[in-house]
Amino acid sequence: MPQRDKMRILLNDREIAVPDVGAARTLLDFLRIERRLTGTKEGCAEGDCGACTVLVGRLEGGTLRYEPVNACIRFLASVDGYHVVTVEHLAGTDGALNPVQRAMVAEHGSQCGFCTPGIVMALYALWMQVPEPDEAQIETALQGNLCRCTGYAPIIRAAQAASRYGPPAADRLSRDRTRVTAALVALRDGARVVTGPEEDRAILPADLDDFAEILADTSNATIVAGATDFGLWVTKFLRTHAPSTYKIPLASDRPRIFNVALAEWSQNAERTIKRSKAVGEPPFMLGISVSEALSMAVASVDDYRTCPRLDAPATPERVLMAVERLREGAP
């Protein structure tokens, strides 16, 4: 298995290699502090205000797709092999404003300007996919962006007017699509990435088999996917991603006596029991749901008079053993 210790990214129009990338290093800090791309702002540092919005392009089935992300809670290690686009890249080679930016100026969509780069990036992502969006689509695109002084009416008007200043096909990212796609394909070298200091190491598996091998060798590692929770631990609680910091709980970690109270005041609109809603780690909650459902199924053998002991992981063999214990009169 080939291995490298540097991350490779296409940042705006330049391919860069970044060595010694710790697991807790955010994309926002890298952009602002190390690359001096200060158009991307830090507001809430928890993924709520959208001032840090950038675009991330990646290949999905050979097709290049861009999506807006919160750089404040997105870890730098997670964008290896991606195209990261900041607001500085929107202007033309002659310095002319992008159509979305021109529409924001014309419709007076900015006052203090702090949130404007993030809003522009969110609307830019929308404009590239839907050149003539309706108001509902605009509101959806802006759900992750807060504006405290302008108000949203001129921003919505700007989103509706962007195509008057030029079509997406003439935009820089559209013109460079073939070149960027080729660059991202070239970045896919099939190597495992191991980077950062020992106490804050980031490991990027080459594929699913490599992931399984890494997990077998480093069973106490923290698995990071979307990072919406881990990101806050780093930015708000100043924690690291050291393996001992956190481990996703399993269904087997639930207490033997698991009392659940349903909140009568819950406003959850989903058709659940008393419209209740579980809060916590999704894998943990799903694991508990499955485990409890299996326990109830086994308990039905004894007409629900006994709470069976169901060891985890609840393999078919262990479920059968629990059923046989109940039939023999053992709990």
Short mmCIF file of C-alpha atoms in Angstrom, two decimals:
data_model
loop_
_atom_site.label_atom_id
_atom_site.label_comp_id
_atom_site.label_asym_id
_atom_site.label_seq_id
_atom_site.Cartn_x
_atom_site.Cartn_y
_atom_site.Cartn_z
CA MET A 1 0.00 0.00 0.00
CA PRO A 2 1.60 3.33 -1.06
CA GLN A 3 1.68 5.97 1.65
CA ARG A 4 2.37 9.69 1.78
CA ASP A 5 2.61 12.24 4.58
CA LYS A 6 1.40 15.33 2.70
CA MET A 7 -2.09 16.38 1.79
CA ARG A 8 -2.65 17.45 -1.79
CA ILE A 9 -5.32 20.02 -2.57
CA LEU A 10 -6.34 22.17 -5.49
CA LEU A 11 -6.77 25.55 -3.79
CA ASN A 12 -8.49 28.00 -6.14
CA ASP A 13 -6.22 27.72 -9.20
CA ARG A 14 -3.12 26.21 -7.56
CA GLU A 15 -2.24 22.65 -6.61
CA ILE A 16 -0.55 22.62 -3.22
CA ALA A 17 0.98 19.99 -0.94
CA VAL A 18 0.57 20.51 2.80
CA PRO A 19 2.81 18.56 5.19
CA ASP A 20 2.25 17.78 8.87
CA VAL A 21 -1.53 18.27 8.92
CA GLY A 22 -2.90 17.54 12.39
CA ALA A 23 -6.32 15.98 12.76
CA ALA A 24 -7.66 19.01 14.65
CA ARG A 25 -6.48 21.61 12.14
CA THR A 26 -9.46 23.40 10.60
CA LEU A 27 -9.77 24.44 7.00
CA LEU A 28 -10.64 27.98 8.11
CA ASP A 29 -7.43 28.46 10.10
CA PHE A 30 -5.41 27.10 7.21
CA LEU A 31 -7.03 29.50 4.74
CA ARG A 32 -6.86 32.61 6.90
CA ILE A 33 -3.64 32.16 8.86
CA GLU A 34 -1.42 30.18 6.53
CA ARG A 35 -2.67 31.17 3.08
CA ARG A 36 -3.82 34.69 4.02
CA LEU A 37 -7.13 34.20 2.21
CA THR A 38 -8.96 36.44 4.67
CA GLY A 39 -12.11 36.90 2.61
CA THR A 40 -13.36 33.80 4.42
CA LYS A 41 -14.47 35.03 7.84
CA GLU A 42 -14.73 33.48 11.29
CA GLY A 43 -17.99 34.35 13.00
CA CYS A 44 -19.49 31.77 15.32
CA ALA A 45 -16.83 29.03 14.94
CA GLU A 46 -19.57 26.43 15.26
CA GLY A 47 -21.04 26.11 11.78
CA ASP A 48 -24.11 28.28 12.36
CA CYS A 49 -23.52 31.73 10.86
CA GLY A 50 -22.06 30.81 7.46
CA ALA A 51 -19.45 33.61 7.39
CA CYS A 52 -16.79 30.96 6.74
CA THR A 53 -18.55 29.37 3.74
CA VAL A 54 -16.33 28.07 0.95
CA LEU A 55 -16.99 25.73 -1.94
CA VAL A 56 -15.56 22.23 -2.03
CA GLY A 57 -15.45 20.42 -5.35
CA ARG A 58 -15.03 16.67 -5.59
CA LEU A 59 -15.52 13.92 -8.11
CA GLU A 60 -18.63 11.79 -7.73
CA GLY A 61 -18.78 9.03 -10.29
CA GLY A 62 -16.45 11.00 -12.53
CA THR A 63 -18.61 14.13 -12.32
CA LEU A 64 -17.27 17.27 -10.65
CA ARG A 65 -19.69 18.62 -8.05
CA TYR A 66 -19.36 21.66 -5.81
CA GLU A 67 -21.06 22.21 -2.47
CA PRO A 68 -20.85 24.97 0.14
CA VAL A 69 -19.27 23.94 3.46
CA ASN A 70 -18.49 25.61 6.77
CA ALA A 71 -14.72 25.95 6.87
CA CYS A 72 -14.72 26.64 10.63
CA ILE A 73 -15.69 23.06 11.52
CA ARG A 74 -14.38 21.33 8.41
CA PHE A 75 -11.00 19.76 9.05
CA LEU A 76 -8.20 20.35 6.61
CA ALA A 77 -7.40 16.64 6.47
CA SER A 78 -10.89 15.96 5.10
CA VAL A 79 -10.34 17.85 1.83
CA ASP A 80 -7.38 15.87 0.51
CA GLY A 81 -7.83 15.51 -3.24
CA TYR A 82 -10.57 18.16 -3.39
CA HIS A 83 -10.90 21.57 -5.04
CA VAL A 84 -11.33 24.28 -2.40
CA VAL A 85 -12.72 27.56 -3.73
CA THR A 86 -12.68 30.76 -1.68
CA VAL A 87 -14.37 34.08 -2.38
CA GLU A 88 -11.09 35.47 -3.74
CA HIS A 89 -11.39 33.11 -6.71
CA LEU A 90 -14.77 34.42 -7.87
CA ALA A 91 -13.47 37.54 -9.59
CA GLY A 92 -12.42 37.29 -13.21
CA THR A 93 -8.81 37.36 -14.31
CA ASP A 94 -9.28 41.09 -14.99
CA GLY A 95 -10.58 41.66 -11.46
CA ALA A 96 -14.22 42.06 -12.55
CA LEU A 97 -16.83 40.94 -10.06
CA ASN A 98 -18.68 37.67 -10.48
CA PRO A 99 -22.39 38.00 -11.52
CA VAL A 100 -23.51 37.03 -7.99
CA GLN A 101 -21.26 39.73 -6.51
CA ARG A 102 -22.48 42.31 -9.02
CA ALA A 103 -26.09 41.48 -8.18
CA MET A 104 -25.37 41.87 -4.45
CA VAL A 105 -23.92 45.33 -5.10
CA ALA A 106 -26.80 46.38 -7.36
CA GLU A 107 -29.48 45.18 -4.94
CA HIS A 108 -27.75 46.65 -1.85
CA GLY A 109 -27.41 43.19 -0.33
CA SER A 110 -24.60 44.15 2.04
CA GLN A 111 -24.18 46.62 4.89
CA CYS A 112 -21.41 45.81 7.37
CA GLY A 113 -20.13 43.19 4.92
CA PHE A 114 -18.89 40.65 7.45
CA CYS A 115 -21.35 37.95 6.40
CA THR A 116 -21.28 38.90 2.72
CA PRO A 117 -18.47 36.58 1.52
CA GLY A 118 -20.23 33.56 3.00
CA ILE A 119 -23.58 34.57 1.56
CA VAL A 120 -21.99 35.17 -1.84
CA MET A 121 -20.45 31.69 -1.76
CA ALA A 122 -23.75 30.06 -0.80
CA LEU A 123 -25.60 31.92 -3.57
CA TYR A 124 -22.79 31.17 -6.01
CA ALA A 125 -23.23 27.44 -5.40
CA LEU A 126 -26.97 27.82 -5.99
CA TRP A 127 -26.51 29.95 -9.11
CA MET A 128 -24.21 27.41 -10.73
CA GLN A 129 -26.85 24.70 -10.31
CA VAL A 130 -30.04 26.76 -10.66
CA PRO A 131 -29.46 29.97 -12.68
CA GLU A 132 -33.07 31.12 -12.21
CA PRO A 133 -33.97 30.03 -8.65
CA ASP A 134 -37.33 30.64 -7.03
CA GLU A 135 -37.65 32.14 -3.58
CA ALA A 136 -37.98 28.78 -1.85
CA GLN A 137 -34.74 27.53 -3.42
CA ILE A 138 -32.97 30.72 -2.38
CA GLU A 139 -34.20 30.42 1.19
CA THR A 140 -33.00 26.82 1.30
CA ALA A 141 -29.57 27.84 -0.02
CA LEU A 142 -29.32 30.54 2.68
CA GLN A 143 -30.41 28.37 5.60
CA GLY A 144 -26.85 28.20 6.87
CA ASN A 145 -26.12 31.92 6.55
CA LEU A 146 -27.03 34.62 9.06
CA CYS A 147 -27.24 38.31 8.23
CA ARG A 148 -27.81 40.59 11.21
CA CYS A 149 -28.00 44.03 9.61
CA THR A 150 -29.04 43.94 5.95
CA GLY A 151 -32.15 41.84 6.14
CA TYR A 152 -32.79 39.10 3.63
CA ALA A 153 -35.06 40.89 1.14
CA PRO A 154 -32.24 42.54 -0.87
CA ILE A 155 -30.18 39.34 -0.68
CA ILE A 156 -33.06 37.34 -2.14
CA ARG A 157 -33.47 39.94 -4.88
CA ALA A 158 -29.76 39.65 -5.64
CA ALA A 159 -30.04 35.87 -5.97
CA GLN A 160 -32.93 36.28 -8.39
CA ALA A 161 -31.03 38.91 -10.42
CA ALA A 162 -27.63 37.17 -10.71
CA SER A 163 -28.22 35.72 -14.17
CA ARG A 164 -28.90 39.19 -15.57
CA TYR A 165 -25.18 39.84 -15.19
CA GLY A 166 -24.03 36.72 -16.99
CA PRO A 167 -24.76 32.98 -17.39
CA PRO A 168 -23.08 30.30 -15.28
CA ALA A 169 -21.61 28.78 -18.45
CA ALA A 170 -19.40 31.84 -18.85
CA ASP A 171 -18.20 31.70 -15.26
CA ARG A 172 -14.66 30.84 -14.30
CA LEU A 173 -15.47 27.53 -12.60
CA SER A 174 -17.56 26.41 -15.56
CA ARG A 175 -14.83 27.27 -18.06
CA ASP A 176 -12.20 25.47 -15.96
CA ARG A 177 -14.31 22.38 -15.35
CA THR A 178 -12.38 20.09 -17.69
CA ARG A 179 -9.01 21.24 -16.33
CA VAL A 180 -10.12 20.92 -12.70
CA THR A 181 -11.58 17.46 -13.29
CA ALA A 182 -8.29 16.29 -14.81
CA ALA A 183 -6.36 17.79 -11.89
CA LEU A 184 -8.52 16.01 -9.31
CA VAL A 185 -8.18 12.72 -11.16
CA ALA A 186 -4.40 13.17 -11.07
CA LEU A 187 -4.54 13.76 -7.30
CA ARG A 188 -6.06 10.32 -6.80
CA ASP A 189 -2.90 8.29 -6.31
CA GLY A 190 -4.48 5.48 -4.27
CA ALA A 191 -2.20 6.17 -1.32
CA ARG A 192 -2.94 6.11 2.38
CA VAL A 193 -2.26 9.51 3.95
CA VAL A 194 -0.68 9.58 7.41
CA THR A 195 0.12 13.09 8.57
CA GLY A 196 0.44 15.22 11.67
CA PRO A 197 2.19 14.72 15.02
CA GLU A 198 1.74 11.52 17.01
CA GLU A 199 -0.70 13.10 19.49
CA ASP A 200 -2.84 14.64 16.73
CA ARG A 201 -2.36 12.33 13.78
CA ALA A 202 -4.72 12.19 10.82
CA ILE A 203 -5.01 8.97 8.83
CA LEU A 204 -6.90 8.97 5.52
CA PRO A 205 -7.59 5.43 4.25
CA ALA A 206 -7.02 4.75 0.57
CA ASP A 207 -10.20 2.68 0.32
CA LEU A 208 -12.65 0.65 2.41
CA ASP A 209 -10.30 -2.32 2.77
CA ASP A 210 -7.54 0.01 3.94
CA PHE A 211 -9.96 1.55 6.43
CA ALA A 212 -10.70 -1.88 7.89
CA GLU A 213 -6.97 -2.59 8.19
CA ILE A 214 -6.31 0.74 9.91
CA LEU A 215 -9.18 0.20 12.33
CA ALA A 216 -7.91 -3.26 13.20
CA ASP A 217 -4.47 -1.84 13.98
CA THR A 218 -5.75 1.31 15.73
CA SER A 219 -8.95 0.21 17.42
CA ASN A 220 -9.09 3.27 19.69
CA ALA A 221 -8.98 5.74 16.80
CA THR A 222 -11.70 8.36 16.44
CA ILE A 223 -13.62 7.98 13.18
CA VAL A 224 -14.48 11.36 11.69
CA ALA A 225 -17.12 11.73 8.98
CA GLY A 226 -19.15 14.94 8.86
CA ALA A 227 -17.41 16.37 11.96
CA THR A 228 -20.35 18.56 13.00
CA ASP A 229 -19.82 17.42 16.60
CA PHE A 230 -16.04 16.95 16.58
CA GLY A 231 -15.63 20.35 14.98
CA LEU A 232 -17.32 22.01 17.96
CA TRP A 233 -15.16 20.06 20.38
CA VAL A 234 -12.11 21.57 18.75
CA THR A 235 -13.36 25.14 18.24
CA LYS A 236 -15.41 25.49 21.43
CA PHE A 237 -13.93 23.07 23.94
CA LEU A 238 -10.35 23.21 22.60
CA ARG A 239 -10.06 19.45 22.52
CA THR A 240 -8.00 17.42 20.07
CA HIS A 241 -8.79 14.29 18.10
CA ALA A 242 -6.33 12.13 19.96
CA PRO A 243 -7.55 8.50 19.94
CA SER A 244 -8.25 8.59 23.68
CA THR A 245 -10.43 11.70 23.40
CA TYR A 246 -13.62 10.11 22.21
CA LYS A 247 -15.05 6.86 21.00
CA ILE A 248 -18.55 6.47 19.59
CA PRO A 249 -20.59 4.52 22.15
CA LEU A 250 -22.03 1.17 21.17
CA ALA A 251 -25.39 -0.31 22.02
CA SER A 252 -23.54 -2.58 24.45
CA ASP A 253 -22.52 0.53 26.41
CA ARG A 254 -26.10 1.29 27.41
CA PRO A 255 -26.95 0.83 31.10
CA ARG A 256 -28.65 -2.38 32.12
CA ILE A 257 -31.59 -0.34 33.43
CA PHE A 258 -32.52 2.02 30.62
CA ASN A 259 -35.37 4.29 31.67
CA VAL A 260 -36.81 6.55 28.98
CA ALA A 261 -39.23 9.38 29.68
CA LEU A 262 -41.27 10.77 26.81
CA ALA A 263 -41.45 14.56 26.70
CA GLU A 264 -45.13 15.45 26.56
CA TRP A 265 -44.27 18.96 25.39
CA SER A 266 -42.26 17.81 22.38
CA GLN A 267 -43.11 19.66 19.19
CA ASN A 268 -41.50 17.10 16.90
CA ALA A 269 -43.76 16.76 13.87
CA GLU A 270 -42.61 13.25 12.92
CA ARG A 271 -45.06 10.41 13.42
CA THR A 272 -43.23 8.79 16.32
CA ILE A 273 -44.41 7.65 19.75
CA LYS A 274 -45.98 10.74 21.27
CA ARG A 275 -44.01 12.68 18.65
CA SER A 276 -40.85 12.09 20.66
CA LYS A 277 -37.35 12.43 19.31
CA ALA A 278 -34.11 10.80 20.44
CA VAL A 279 -31.09 13.04 20.89
CA GLY A 280 -27.48 11.86 20.76
CA GLU A 281 -25.04 9.94 18.59
CA PRO A 282 -27.01 8.47 15.64
CA PRO A 283 -25.11 5.14 15.65
CA PHE A 284 -25.67 4.83 19.40
CA MET A 285 -29.38 5.60 19.19
CA LEU A 286 -29.88 3.26 16.23
CA GLY A 287 -27.91 0.55 18.00
CA ILE A 288 -30.08 0.89 21.10
CA SER A 289 -33.23 0.76 18.96
CA VAL A 290 -32.17 -2.48 17.28
CA SER A 291 -30.93 -4.01 20.52
CA GLU A 292 -34.13 -3.17 22.39
CA ALA A 293 -36.26 -4.48 19.53
CA LEU A 294 -34.38 -7.78 19.61
CA SER A 295 -34.70 -7.96 23.40
CA MET A 296 -38.46 -7.45 23.14
CA ALA A 297 -38.70 -10.14 20.46
CA VAL A 298 -36.81 -12.59 22.69
CA ALA A 299 -38.94 -11.60 25.71
CA SER A 300 -42.08 -12.54 23.77
CA VAL A 301 -41.01 -16.16 24.12
CA ASP A 302 -41.73 -15.88 27.85
CA ASP A 303 -44.83 -13.72 27.33
CA TYR A 304 -42.79 -10.63 28.32
CA ARG A 305 -42.50 -11.79 31.96
CA THR A 306 -38.69 -11.81 31.86
CA CYS A 307 -36.21 -9.26 30.61
CA PRO A 308 -33.68 -11.41 28.75
CA ARG A 309 -29.94 -10.97 28.84
CA LEU A 310 -28.86 -10.25 25.29
CA ASP A 311 -25.11 -10.00 24.88
CA ALA A 312 -23.60 -7.68 22.31
CA PRO A 313 -22.97 -7.90 19.46
CA ALA A 314 -26.42 -9.41 19.01
CA THR A 315 -25.49 -12.01 16.42
CA PRO A 316 -28.10 -14.55 15.30
CA GLU A 317 -26.32 -17.16 17.42
CA ARG A 318 -26.55 -15.03 20.58
CA VAL A 319 -30.21 -14.24 19.94
CA LEU A 320 -30.90 -17.98 19.61
CA MET A 321 -28.95 -18.66 22.85
CA ALA A 322 -31.06 -16.03 24.67
CA VAL A 323 -34.25 -17.71 23.42
CA GLU A 324 -33.01 -21.12 24.57
CA ARG A 325 -32.15 -19.74 28.03
CA LEU A 326 -35.69 -18.41 28.41
CA ARG A 327 -37.16 -21.73 27.36
CA GLU A 328 -35.00 -23.43 30.01
CA GLY A 329 -36.27 -20.99 32.62
CA ALA A 330 -33.05 -18.95 32.92
CA PRO A 331 -33.12 -15.13 32.47
#
